[in-house]
Amino acid sequence: MDSWRGADVPRLPGSGPAPRLHDTATGELVPAATGPVATLYACGITPYDATHVGHAATFTAWDVLVRAWLDAESAAGRRFRVIYVQNVTDVDDPLLERAARDREDWRELAGREIRRYRADMEVLRILPPTHLVGAVEALPVIEAFNARMAARGALYNVDEDVYFAKSADPDFGALSGPGTPSGFSLAEMADLSARRGGDPGRPGKKDPLDCLVWRAERPGEPAWDSRFGRGRPGWHVECAAIATRYLGTAFDVQAGGSDLVFPHHEMSASHARVAFAAGHRGEGTVFARVYAHAGMVGYRGEKMSKSLGNLVFVNQLLVGGADPMAVRMALLAQHYRSDWEWTDTTLADADARLARWRSALARAEAVQPGPGRAGRAEAVLAGVRARLRDDLDSPHALAVVDHWADTLLALPPTRITPAEASGARLVRDTADALLGISL
Ligand code: 5CA
Ligand code: ZN
């Protein structure tokens, strides 16, 4: 489906270091990509409600990763080329339940929310994915993927529904099971799966953790013909099929909020290992080489979630007069991996920071620019690059710009040299290219 319009990214002088990410599977800081092509799959929205600041924070984190790649040189000595795929879960239980509750056609609901999501992403200056792919448009891809798993004997029926047998994958649990930093036991996995769309207690399953890959048609629910009967796809296979179709059987980064570690990302990876077990070219990795997870944004003491209804919508903030760049600044002020709370002062703090940066720029730009070294501005570029390099440390990257702004604001205008005045352009471009903040 159509993505959204991307903002221009200024090209900065020189190049930055290749970014490294904390990998959920190992707990280690590893190169996000070695290049020359960096490949990213980020789980996208289920479009039954507007974009809240939790979604926006997570997608901003991946945007910073993409921006760091675009600025960096790969091991091959060239700038990375980025292929970024994001899905839209445009048919699934929560969407259908909301449509039924509101007596609305599920397609209309999804269509409207996808349009709103695109508009929110664009105004936050989040660069669009190379491919934005809906589950419905990917039905043939999902069917072919399920057929691969069936050919390996990994699927079975419970009534008319089709399940994936986790016993088909000897490496099940490699992302979050015992021995990993998450270290989930089977009992914890069953509990998480029950809370996140699974059905561990369903009679007839061979294992409580086996998950649905094709759900037979139910009265009043949408369904499509397939070799598995009329029905609709399971959630985990949607992402496994789309990711491997657009990025190949092995790719660099699988990204999402930490609520997706189990079962979603564990299951998608497991599906892919089974589907591509034989005939996989290259050693080792099937599916993602690195798993990146963003912390959960909360509001009033709970994780912000559509089901709880404690939501702060991006669109609501904008309608209320918020500067989109202040919203973005507020999201970048937190490290992407931490859990944090949106509070009633979050936006005002970000707004004050944005104003400080803008007045420092205005001060520098009031001086006639001239030749010479813009030492302070160059330090901003180097500092922001260095902070983002290690696990996208945006809070410290913002602190680098704060330091520059505070220094400039403390200088009497006569002490701002023509060279520093021309450096203002570099600071502007740094904030724009690497942080996505247009000053
Ligand atoms: N469509 C699936 C992924 S395939 C889904 O989880 N959709 S979602 O709309 O619920 O979430 C979209 C993205 O936002 C996911 O990466 C999810 O982990 C993340 N997310 C959801 N709630 C929060 C939150 N409160 N804070 C941070 N990120 C969140
Ligand atoms: Zn997903």
mmCIF file of C-alpha atoms and ligand atoms in Angstrom, residues 41 43-47 52-55 57-59 62 87-89 235 238-239 255-260 264 294-298 303-306, ligand 1:
data_model
loop_
_atom_site.group_PDB
_atom_site.id
_atom_site.type_symbol
_atom_site.label_atom_id
_atom_site.label_comp_id
_atom_site.label_asym_id
_atom_site.label_seq_id
_atom_site.Cartn_x
_atom_site.Cartn_y
_atom_site.Cartn_z
ATOM 1 C CA TYR A 41 11.580 -4.944 9.429
ATOM 2 C CA CYS A 43 6.162 -4.287 13.108
ATOM 3 C CA GLY A 44 3.564 -1.695 12.203
ATOM 4 C CA ILE A 45 0.161 -0.736 13.513
ATOM 5 C CA THR A 46 -3.115 -2.548 13.862
ATOM 6 C CA PRO A 47 -5.279 0.259 12.501
ATOM 7 C CA HIS A 52 -0.735 7.367 20.332
ATOM 8 C CA VAL A 53 2.562 8.711 21.651
ATOM 9 C CA GLY A 54 3.683 5.155 22.535
ATOM 10 C CA HIS A 55 3.470 4.102 18.892
ATOM 11 C CA ALA A 57 7.993 6.845 20.286
ATOM 12 C CA THR A 58 8.649 3.364 18.914
ATOM 13 C CA PHE A 59 8.517 4.446 15.268
ATOM 14 C CA TRP A 62 13.500 3.150 14.190
ATOM 15 C CA ASN A 87 3.474 -4.091 7.909
ATOM 16 C CA VAL A 88 -0.049 -2.982 8.679
ATOM 17 C CA THR A 89 -2.165 -5.604 10.452
ATOM 18 C CA TRP A 235 -0.803 -12.691 13.325
ATOM 19 C CA GLU A 238 1.784 -12.326 8.713
ATOM 20 C CA CYS A 239 5.050 -10.711 9.793
ATOM 21 C CA ALA A 255 12.069 -4.153 15.522
ATOM 22 C CA GLY A 256 9.035 -3.513 17.682
ATOM 23 C CA GLY A 257 7.888 -2.580 21.146
ATOM 24 C CA SER A 258 8.904 -4.844 24.041
ATOM 25 C CA ASP A 259 5.336 -6.178 24.165
ATOM 26 C CA LEU A 260 6.178 -8.037 20.961
ATOM 27 C CA HIS A 264 5.037 -12.288 18.387
ATOM 28 C CA ALA A 294 11.504 -0.306 22.457
ATOM 29 C CA GLY A 295 10.261 0.298 25.988
ATOM 30 C CA MET A 296 6.612 0.892 26.738
ATOM 31 C CA VAL A 297 5.268 4.387 27.133
ATOM 32 C CA GLY A 298 2.769 4.704 29.929
ATOM 33 C CA LYS A 303 1.185 1.034 29.747
ATOM 34 C CA MET A 304 -0.591 3.152 27.158
ATOM 35 C CA SER A 305 -2.787 0.746 25.246
ATOM 36 C CA LYS A 306 -5.807 0.748 23.059
HETATM 37 N N1 5CA B 1 0.313 -4.782 14.326
HETATM 38 C C1 5CA B 1 1.033 -5.264 15.474
HETATM 39 C C2 5CA B 1 2.467 -5.556 15.148
HETATM 40 S S1 5CA B 1 2.628 -6.638 13.795
HETATM 41 C C3 5CA B 1 0.955 -4.276 16.629
HETATM 42 O O1 5CA B 1 1.515 -4.583 17.671
HETATM 43 N N2 5CA B 1 0.273 -3.155 16.407
HETATM 44 S S2 5CA B 1 0.092 -1.994 17.504
HETATM 45 O O2 5CA B 1 -0.674 -0.971 16.829
HETATM 46 O O3 5CA B 1 -0.456 -2.522 18.701
HETATM 47 O O4 5CA B 1 1.487 -1.456 17.845
HETATM 48 C C4 5CA B 1 2.343 -0.869 16.859
HETATM 49 C C5 5CA B 1 3.761 -0.717 17.418
HETATM 50 O O5 5CA B 1 3.737 0.161 18.551
HETATM 51 C C6 5CA B 1 4.367 -2.038 17.924
HETATM 52 O O6 5CA B 1 5.767 -2.040 17.684
HETATM 53 C C7 5CA B 1 4.108 -1.989 19.410
HETATM 54 O O7 5CA B 1 5.033 -2.766 20.138
HETATM 55 C C8 5CA B 1 4.272 -0.502 19.689
HETATM 56 N N3 5CA B 1 3.545 -0.047 20.888
HETATM 57 C C9 5CA B 1 2.254 -0.320 21.233
HETATM 58 N N4 5CA B 1 1.941 0.261 22.417
HETATM 59 C C10 5CA B 1 3.056 0.925 22.838
HETATM 60 C C11 5CA B 1 3.384 1.725 23.987
HETATM 61 N N5 5CA B 1 2.506 1.970 24.945
HETATM 62 N N6 5CA B 1 4.637 2.245 24.063
HETATM 63 C C12 5CA B 1 5.553 2.014 23.089
HETATM 64 N N7 5CA B 1 5.306 1.279 21.988
HETATM 65 C C13 5CA B 1 4.082 0.735 21.853
#
